[in-house]
Tab-separated table of C-alpha atoms in Angstrom:
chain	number	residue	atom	x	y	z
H	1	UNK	CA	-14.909	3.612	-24.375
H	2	UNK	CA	-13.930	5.882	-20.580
H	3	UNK	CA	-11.409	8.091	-21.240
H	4	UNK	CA	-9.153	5.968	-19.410
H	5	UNK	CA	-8.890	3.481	-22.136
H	6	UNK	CA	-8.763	6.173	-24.886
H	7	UNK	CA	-4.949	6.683	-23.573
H	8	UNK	CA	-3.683	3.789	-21.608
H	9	UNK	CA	-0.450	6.095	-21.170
H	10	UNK	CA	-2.429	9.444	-19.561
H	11	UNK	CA	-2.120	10.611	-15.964
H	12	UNK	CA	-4.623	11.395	-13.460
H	13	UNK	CA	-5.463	15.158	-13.019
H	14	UNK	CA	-2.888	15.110	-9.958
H	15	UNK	CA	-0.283	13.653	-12.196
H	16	UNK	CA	-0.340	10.179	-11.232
H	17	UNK	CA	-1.060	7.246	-13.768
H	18	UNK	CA	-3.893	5.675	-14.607
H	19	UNK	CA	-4.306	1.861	-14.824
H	20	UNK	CA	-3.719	0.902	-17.889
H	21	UNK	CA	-2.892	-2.257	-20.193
H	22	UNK	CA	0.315	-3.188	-19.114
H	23	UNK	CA	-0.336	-5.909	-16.044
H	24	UNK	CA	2.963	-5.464	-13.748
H	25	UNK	CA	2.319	-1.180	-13.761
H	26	UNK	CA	-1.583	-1.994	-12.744
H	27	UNK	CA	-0.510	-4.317	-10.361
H	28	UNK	CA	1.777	-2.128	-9.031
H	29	UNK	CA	-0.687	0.605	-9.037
H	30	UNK	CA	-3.425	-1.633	-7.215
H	31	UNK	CA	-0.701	-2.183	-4.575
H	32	UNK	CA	-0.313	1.365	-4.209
H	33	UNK	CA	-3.693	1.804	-3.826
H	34	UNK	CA	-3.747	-0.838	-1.073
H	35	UNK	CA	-0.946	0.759	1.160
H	36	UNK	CA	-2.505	4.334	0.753
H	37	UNK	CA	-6.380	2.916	2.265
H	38	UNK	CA	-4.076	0.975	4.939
H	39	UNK	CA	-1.883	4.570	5.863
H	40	UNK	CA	-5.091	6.527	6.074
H	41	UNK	CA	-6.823	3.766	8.120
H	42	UNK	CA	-3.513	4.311	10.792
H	43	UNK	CA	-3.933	8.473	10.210
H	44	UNK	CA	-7.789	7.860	11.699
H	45	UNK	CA	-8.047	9.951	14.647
H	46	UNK	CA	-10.378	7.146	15.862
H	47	UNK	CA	-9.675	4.200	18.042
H	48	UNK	CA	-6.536	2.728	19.866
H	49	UNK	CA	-2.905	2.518	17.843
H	50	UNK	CA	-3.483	-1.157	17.538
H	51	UNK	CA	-7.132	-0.783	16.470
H	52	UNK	CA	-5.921	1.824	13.719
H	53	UNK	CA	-3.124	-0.657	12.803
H	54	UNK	CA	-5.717	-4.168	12.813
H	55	UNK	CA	-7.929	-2.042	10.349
H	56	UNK	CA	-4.879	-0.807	7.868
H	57	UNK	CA	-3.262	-4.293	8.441
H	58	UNK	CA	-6.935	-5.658	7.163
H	59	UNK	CA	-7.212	-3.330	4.066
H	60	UNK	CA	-3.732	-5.631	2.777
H	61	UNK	CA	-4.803	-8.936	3.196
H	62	UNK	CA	-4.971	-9.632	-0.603
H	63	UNK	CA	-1.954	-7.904	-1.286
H	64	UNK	CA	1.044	-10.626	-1.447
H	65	UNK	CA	4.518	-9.927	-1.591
H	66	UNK	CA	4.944	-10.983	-5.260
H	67	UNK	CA	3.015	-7.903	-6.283
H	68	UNK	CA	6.058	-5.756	-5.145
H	69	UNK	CA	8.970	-4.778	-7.426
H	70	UNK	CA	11.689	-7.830	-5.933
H	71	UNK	CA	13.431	-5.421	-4.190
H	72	UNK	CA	10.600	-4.307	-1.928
H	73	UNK	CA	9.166	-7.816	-1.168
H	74	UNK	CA	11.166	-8.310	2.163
H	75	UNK	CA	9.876	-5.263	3.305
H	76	UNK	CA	6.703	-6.224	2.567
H	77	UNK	CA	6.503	-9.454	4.341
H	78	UNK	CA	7.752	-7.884	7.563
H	79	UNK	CA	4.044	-7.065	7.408
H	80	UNK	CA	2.814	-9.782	6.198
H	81	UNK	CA	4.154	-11.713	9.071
H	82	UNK	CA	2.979	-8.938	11.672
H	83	UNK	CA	-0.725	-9.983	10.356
H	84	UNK	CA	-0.707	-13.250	11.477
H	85	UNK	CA	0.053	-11.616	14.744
H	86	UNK	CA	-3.404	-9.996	16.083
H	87	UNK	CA	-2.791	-6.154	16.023
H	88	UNK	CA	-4.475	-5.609	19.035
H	89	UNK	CA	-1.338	-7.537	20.988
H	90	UNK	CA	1.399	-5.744	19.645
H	91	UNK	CA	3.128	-2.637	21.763
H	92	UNK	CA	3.031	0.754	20.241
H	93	UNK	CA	6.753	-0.239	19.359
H	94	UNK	CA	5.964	-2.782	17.232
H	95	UNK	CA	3.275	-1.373	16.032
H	96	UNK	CA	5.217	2.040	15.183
H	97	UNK	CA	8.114	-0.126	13.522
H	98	UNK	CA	5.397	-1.571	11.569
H	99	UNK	CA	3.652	1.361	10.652
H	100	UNK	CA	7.342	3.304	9.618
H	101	UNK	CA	7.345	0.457	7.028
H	102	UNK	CA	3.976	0.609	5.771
H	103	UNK	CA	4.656	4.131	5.137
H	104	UNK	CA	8.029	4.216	3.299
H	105	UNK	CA	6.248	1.340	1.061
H	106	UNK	CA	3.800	3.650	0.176
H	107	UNK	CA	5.829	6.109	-0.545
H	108	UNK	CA	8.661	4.321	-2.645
H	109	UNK	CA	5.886	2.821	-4.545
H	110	UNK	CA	4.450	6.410	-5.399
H	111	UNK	CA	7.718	7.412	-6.276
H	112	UNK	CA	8.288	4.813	-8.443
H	113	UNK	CA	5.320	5.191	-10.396
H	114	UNK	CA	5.437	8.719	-11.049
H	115	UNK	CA	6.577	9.505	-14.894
H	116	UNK	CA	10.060	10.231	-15.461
């Protein structure tokens, strides 16, 4: 058995917990995974705004609003609806406003996973 399974309830050498047996806190923690590849694909130094966001907006396409907490699923599918919308079109507004929500996602999802 890994040493993750020995302790379904242990954290991560930086503090952060590790999947474990209980399905909404690894689906939670998948979708945290998710938005942190998508905010580093938009911190590239590489490519256009809208080529940054097209690749970060890529790394969520299987992530669907019902594996948010309720409370951050409108949020979420602010981006969701920005995908159908090729990346490469939008103006660096749009694209920022969709980025500053990407980001606090991330963040609030961190947040909320961290132990008390």
């Amino acid at each position: 058995m890994s040493e993750r399974h020995k302790d379904p309830e242990a954290d991560d050498e930086a503090g952060r917990p590790c999947f474990s047996l209980n399905p909404v806190q690894d689906r939670h923690l998948w979708v945290l995974d998710k938005l942190t590849t998508a905010v580093y694909s938009l911190n590239d130094r590489e490519g256009t705004l809208q080529y940054r966001m097209q690749r970060g907006l890529y790394d969520l396409i299987a992530v669907h609003p019902d594996d948010l907490p309720q409370d951050l699923r409108d949020k979420f599918q602010v981006i969701r609806n920005t995908m159908g919308k090729i990346a490469l079109t939008m103006t660096d507004r749009e694209a920022q406003e969709v980025i500053s929500t990407l980001i606090f996602l991330r963040n609030e999802m961190e947040r909320r996973l961290q132990p008390e």
